[in-house]
PDB file of C-alpha atoms in Angstrom:
ATOM      1  CA  MET A   1     108.698  85.573  95.623  1.00 95.00           C
ATOM      2  CA  ARG A   2     105.754  85.555  97.925  1.00 97.00           C
ATOM      3  CA  ILE A   3     102.813  87.959  97.198  1.00 98.00           C
ATOM      4  CA  LEU A   4      99.707  89.271  99.171  1.00 99.00           C
ATOM      5  CA  PHE A   5      96.679  90.035  97.385  1.00 99.00           C
ATOM      6  CA  VAL A   6      94.301  91.799  99.688  1.00 99.00           C
ATOM      7  CA  GLU A   7      90.669  91.285  97.922  1.00 98.00           C
ATOM      8  CA  ASP A   8      88.094  91.340  99.370  1.00 97.00           C
ATOM      9  CA  ASP A   9      85.843  88.954  96.193  1.00 97.00           C
ATOM     10  CA  PRO A  10      86.808  85.731  95.712  1.00 97.00           C
ATOM     11  CA  MET A  11      86.933  85.893  91.853  1.00 96.00           C
ATOM     12  CA  ASN A  12      89.391  88.367  91.729  1.00 96.00           C
ATOM     13  CA  ARG A  13      91.252  86.394  94.422  1.00 96.00           C
ATOM     14  CA  ARG A  14      90.926  83.187  91.871  1.00 96.00           C
ATOM     15  CA  VAL A  15      92.036  84.604  88.591  1.00 95.00           C
ATOM     16  CA  VAL A  16      95.044  86.172  89.948  1.00 97.00           C
ATOM     17  CA  LYS A  17      96.505  83.217  92.217  1.00 96.00           C
ATOM     18  CA  GLU A  18      95.935  81.033  88.819  1.00 96.00           C
ATOM     19  CA  MET A  19      97.714  83.748  87.313  1.00 95.00           C
ATOM     20  CA  LEU A  20     100.698  84.126  89.497  1.00 96.00           C
ATOM     21  CA  THR A  21     101.441  80.091  90.894  1.00 94.00           C
ATOM     22  CA  ALA A  22     101.271  79.356  87.271  1.00 92.00           C
ATOM     23  CA  ALA A  23     104.413  81.162  87.603  1.00 94.00           C
ATOM     24  CA  LYS A  24     105.654  79.585  90.943  1.00 95.00           C
ATOM     25  CA  ILE A  25     104.748  82.737  92.760  1.00 96.00           C
ATOM     26  CA  GLU A  26     103.855  81.966  95.864  1.00 97.00           C
ATOM     27  CA  LEU A  27     100.665  83.987  96.628  1.00 97.00           C
ATOM     28  CA  HIS A  28      99.383  84.517  99.965  1.00 98.00           C
ATOM     29  CA  GLU A  29      95.393  86.385 100.187  1.00 98.00           C
ATOM     30  CA  ALA A  30      93.322  87.980 103.206  1.00 98.00           C
ATOM     31  CA  GLU A  31      89.976  89.092 102.197  1.00 98.00           C
ATOM     32  CA  ASP A  32      90.361  92.085 104.277  1.00 98.00           C
ATOM     33  CA  ALA A  33      92.583  95.226 104.480  1.00 98.00           C
ATOM     34  CA  LEU A  34      92.942  94.210 108.821  1.00 98.00           C
ATOM     35  CA  THR A  35      93.245  90.448 107.729  1.00 98.00           C
ATOM     36  CA  GLY A  36      96.218  91.692 105.545  1.00 99.00           C
ATOM     37  CA  LEU A  37      97.594  93.874 108.199  1.00 99.00           C
ATOM     38  CA  ARG A  38      97.949  91.211 110.249  1.00 99.00           C
ATOM     39  CA  LYS A  39      99.753  88.728 107.565  1.00 99.00           C
ATOM     40  CA  ILE A  40     102.515  91.599 107.491  1.00 99.00           C
ATOM     41  CA  ASP A  41     103.702  91.828 111.391  1.00 98.00           C
ATOM     42  CA  GLU A  42     103.041  87.856 110.812  1.00 98.00           C
ATOM     43  CA  GLU A  43     104.658  87.104 107.042  1.00 98.00           C
ATOM     44  CA  ASN A  44     107.439  87.318 105.394  1.00 98.00           C
ATOM     45  CA  TYR A  45     106.365  88.831 101.888  1.00 98.00           C
ATOM     46  CA  ASP A  46     108.443  90.110  98.765  1.00 97.00           C
ATOM     47  CA  LEU A  47     105.221  92.996  96.816  1.00 98.00           C
ATOM     48  CA  ILE A  48     101.198  93.247  98.413  1.00 99.00           C
ATOM     49  CA  LEU A  49      98.883  93.720  96.059  1.00 99.00           C
ATOM     50  CA  MET A  50      95.763  96.137  97.469  1.00 99.00           C
ATOM     51  CA  ASP A  51      92.112  96.061  96.058  1.00 98.00           C
ATOM     52  CA  LEU A  52      91.412 100.251  97.235  1.00 96.00           C
ATOM     53  CA  ARG A  53      87.119  99.182  97.609  1.00 94.00           C
ATOM     54  CA  MET A  54      86.788  96.733 100.323  1.00 95.00           C
ATOM     55  CA  PRO A  55      84.265  96.117 103.939  1.00 93.00           C
ATOM     56  CA  GLY A  56      85.379  98.105 106.708  1.00 94.00           C
ATOM     57  CA  MET A  57      88.986  99.737 106.360  1.00 96.00           C
ATOM     58  CA  ASP A  58      89.844 100.417 102.693  1.00 96.00           C
ATOM     59  CA  GLY A  59      93.067  99.976 100.483  1.00 97.00           C
ATOM     60  CA  MET A  60      94.205 103.445 101.188  1.00 97.00           C
ATOM     61  CA  GLU A  61      94.134 103.642 104.656  1.00 98.00           C
ATOM     62  CA  ALA A  62      95.908 100.362 105.080  1.00 98.00           C
ATOM     63  CA  ILE A  63      98.448 102.066 102.467  1.00 98.00           C
ATOM     64  CA  ARG A  64      99.435 104.998 105.241  1.00 98.00           C
ATOM     65  CA  ARG A  65      99.106 102.149 107.684  1.00 98.00           C
ATOM     66  CA  ILE A  66     101.803 100.105 105.853  1.00 98.00           C
ATOM     67  CA  ARG A  67     103.901 102.777 105.025  1.00 98.00           C
ATOM     68  CA  ALA A  68     103.330 104.897 109.705  1.00 98.00           C
ATOM     69  CA  ARG A  69     105.614 101.159 110.653  1.00 98.00           C
ATOM     70  CA  GLU A  70     108.885 101.580 112.104  1.00 97.00           C
ATOM     71  CA  ASP A  71     110.098  98.318 110.409  1.00 97.00           C
ATOM     72  CA  GLU A  72     111.325  97.543 107.053  1.00 95.00           C
ATOM     73  CA  LYS A  73     108.244  96.360 106.352  1.00 98.00           C
ATOM     74  CA  SER A  74     106.592  99.837 105.969  1.00 97.00           C
ATOM     75  CA  GLU A  75     109.363  99.661 102.834  1.00 96.00           C
ATOM     76  CA  ILE A  76     107.101  96.472 101.145  1.00 98.00           C
ATOM     77  CA  PRO A  77     106.523  97.030  97.032  1.00 98.00           C
ATOM     78  CA  ILE A  78     102.593  97.818  96.328  1.00 99.00           C
ATOM     79  CA  ILE A  79     100.329  98.136  93.659  1.00 98.00           C
ATOM     80  CA  VAL A  80      96.859  99.091  93.739  1.00 98.00           C
ATOM     81  CA  VAL A  81      94.750  96.433  91.874  1.00 97.00           C
ATOM     82  CA  THR A  82      91.026  98.281  91.530  1.00 95.00           C
ATOM     83  CA  ALA A  83      87.680  98.684  89.355  1.00 93.00           C
ATOM     84  CA  ASP A  84      87.465 102.260  90.069  1.00 90.00           C
ATOM     85  CA  THR A  85      88.995 104.505  87.064  1.00 87.00           C
ATOM     86  CA  ALA A  86      88.920 107.646  88.605  1.00 87.00           C
ATOM     87  CA  LEU A  87      90.234 110.172  86.794  1.00 84.00           C
ATOM     88  CA  ASN A  88      93.490 111.403  89.594  1.00 91.00           C
ATOM     89  CA  LEU A  89      92.619 108.521  91.412  1.00 93.00           C
ATOM     90  CA  ARG A  90      96.147 107.092  90.171  1.00 93.00           C
ATOM     91  CA  GLY A  91      97.665 110.367  91.623  1.00 94.00           C
ATOM     92  CA  GLN A  92      96.127 110.117  95.158  1.00 95.00           C
ATOM     93  CA  CYS A  93      97.198 106.026  95.242  1.00 96.00           C
ATOM     94  CA  LEU A  94     100.798 107.075  94.672  1.00 96.00           C
ATOM     95  CA  GLU A  95     100.875 109.799  97.367  1.00 96.00           C
ATOM     96  CA  GLN A  96      99.633 107.347  99.520  1.00 94.00           C
ATOM     97  CA  GLY A  97     102.404 105.766  99.483  1.00 97.00           C
ATOM     98  CA  ALA A  98     101.548 102.777  96.529  1.00 98.00           C
ATOM     99  CA  ASP A  99     103.937 102.150  93.941  1.00 97.00           C
ATOM    100  CA  GLU A 100     102.033 101.362  90.912  1.00 97.00           C
ATOM    101  CA  PHE A 101      98.517 101.323  90.109  1.00 95.00           C
ATOM    102  CA  LEU A 102      96.314  98.783  87.715  1.00 96.00           C
ATOM    103  CA  ILE A 103      92.935  98.572  86.723  1.00 95.00           C
ATOM    104  CA  LYS A 104      90.956  95.665  86.666  1.00 94.00           C
ATOM    105  CA  PRO A 105      90.422  93.704  84.731  1.00 93.00           C
ATOM    106  CA  VAL A 106      94.378  92.617  85.201  1.00 93.00           C
ATOM    107  CA  GLU A 107      95.557  90.237  82.187  1.00 94.00           C
ATOM    108  CA  VAL A 108      98.779  88.262  82.872  1.00 94.00           C
ATOM    109  CA  ARG A 109     101.089  90.423  80.495  1.00 96.00           C
ATOM    110  CA  GLY A 110      99.940  93.238  82.452  1.00 96.00           C
ATOM    111  CA  LEU A 111     100.488  92.168  85.876  1.00 97.00           C
ATOM    112  CA  PHE A 112     103.812  90.774  85.676  1.00 97.00           C
ATOM    113  CA  GLU A 113     105.012  93.638  83.691  1.00 97.00           C
ATOM    114  CA  THR A 114     104.286  95.062  87.194  1.00 98.00           C
ATOM    115  CA  ILE A 115     104.991  93.337  89.534  1.00 98.00           C
ATOM    116  CA  ALA A 116     108.948  92.954  87.478  1.00 97.00           C
ATOM    117  CA  PHE A 117     108.957  97.163  87.076  1.00 97.00           C
ATOM    118  CA  THR A 118     107.489  97.586  90.506  1.00 97.00           C
ATOM    119  CA  ILE A 119     110.400  95.312  91.725  1.00 96.00           C
ATOM    120  CA  ALA A 120     113.083  96.693  89.666  1.00 95.00           C
ATOM    121  CA  LYS A 121     112.259  99.888  90.960  1.00 94.00           C
ATOM    122  CA  HIS A 122     112.336  99.656  94.657  1.00 92.00           C
ATOM    123  CA  LYS A 123     115.622  97.447  94.572  1.00 90.00           C
ATOM    124  CA  ARG A 124     117.393 100.336  92.790  1.00 89.00           C
ATOM    125  CA  ALA A 125     116.226 102.533  95.697  1.00 86.00           C
ATOM    126  CA  ARG A 126     117.558 100.795  98.069  1.00 82.00           C
ATOM    127  CA  LEU A 127     121.084 100.571  96.376  1.00 85.00           C
ATOM    128  CA  GLY A 128     120.705 104.524  96.287  1.00 78.00           C
ATOM    129  CA  SER A 129     120.088 106.885  92.634  1.00 54.00           C
ATOM    130  CA  GLY A 130     124.115 107.576  93.030  1.00 49.00           C
ATOM    131  CA  ASP A 131     125.500 104.040  91.496  1.00 46.00           C
ATOM    132  CA  GLY A 132     125.829 105.837  87.826  1.00 45.00           C
ATOM    133  CA  GLY A 133     127.180 102.517  86.305  1.00 44.00           C
ATOM    134  CA  GLU A 134     124.050 100.611  84.969  1.00 46.00           C
ATOM    135  CA  ALA A 135     121.635 101.809  82.483  1.00 43.00           C
ATOM    136  CA  ALA A 136     118.407 101.849  82.360  1.00 39.00           C
TER     137      ALA A 136
END
């Protein structure tokens, strides 16, 4: 699995990198949203972890730009990872196209559960909701 982590704080990137590489997940990093968008142009990812508060373009705008693409990369699952605990921020992120939402600091179990849930939800959506043969 290849994940892109878009996060401006080097300490947060290091912590998440240690968690994911220990599980043999290939993690690519971008220190800002514009770099993240360039990496999405150049590489294929199974999932994006996106911070919201970054210098320059914020994560919300990056999510909108990813979802506005006219190729298969517009459907890459996105998990917002933020320290912002504003009351309706989760809803705003989901409305803009994020698939899930995590509050920093992230814990190993919560991160892996959210990644697994998001990937499974994405696969179910791609198969269509009318297959009826699988239990949830």
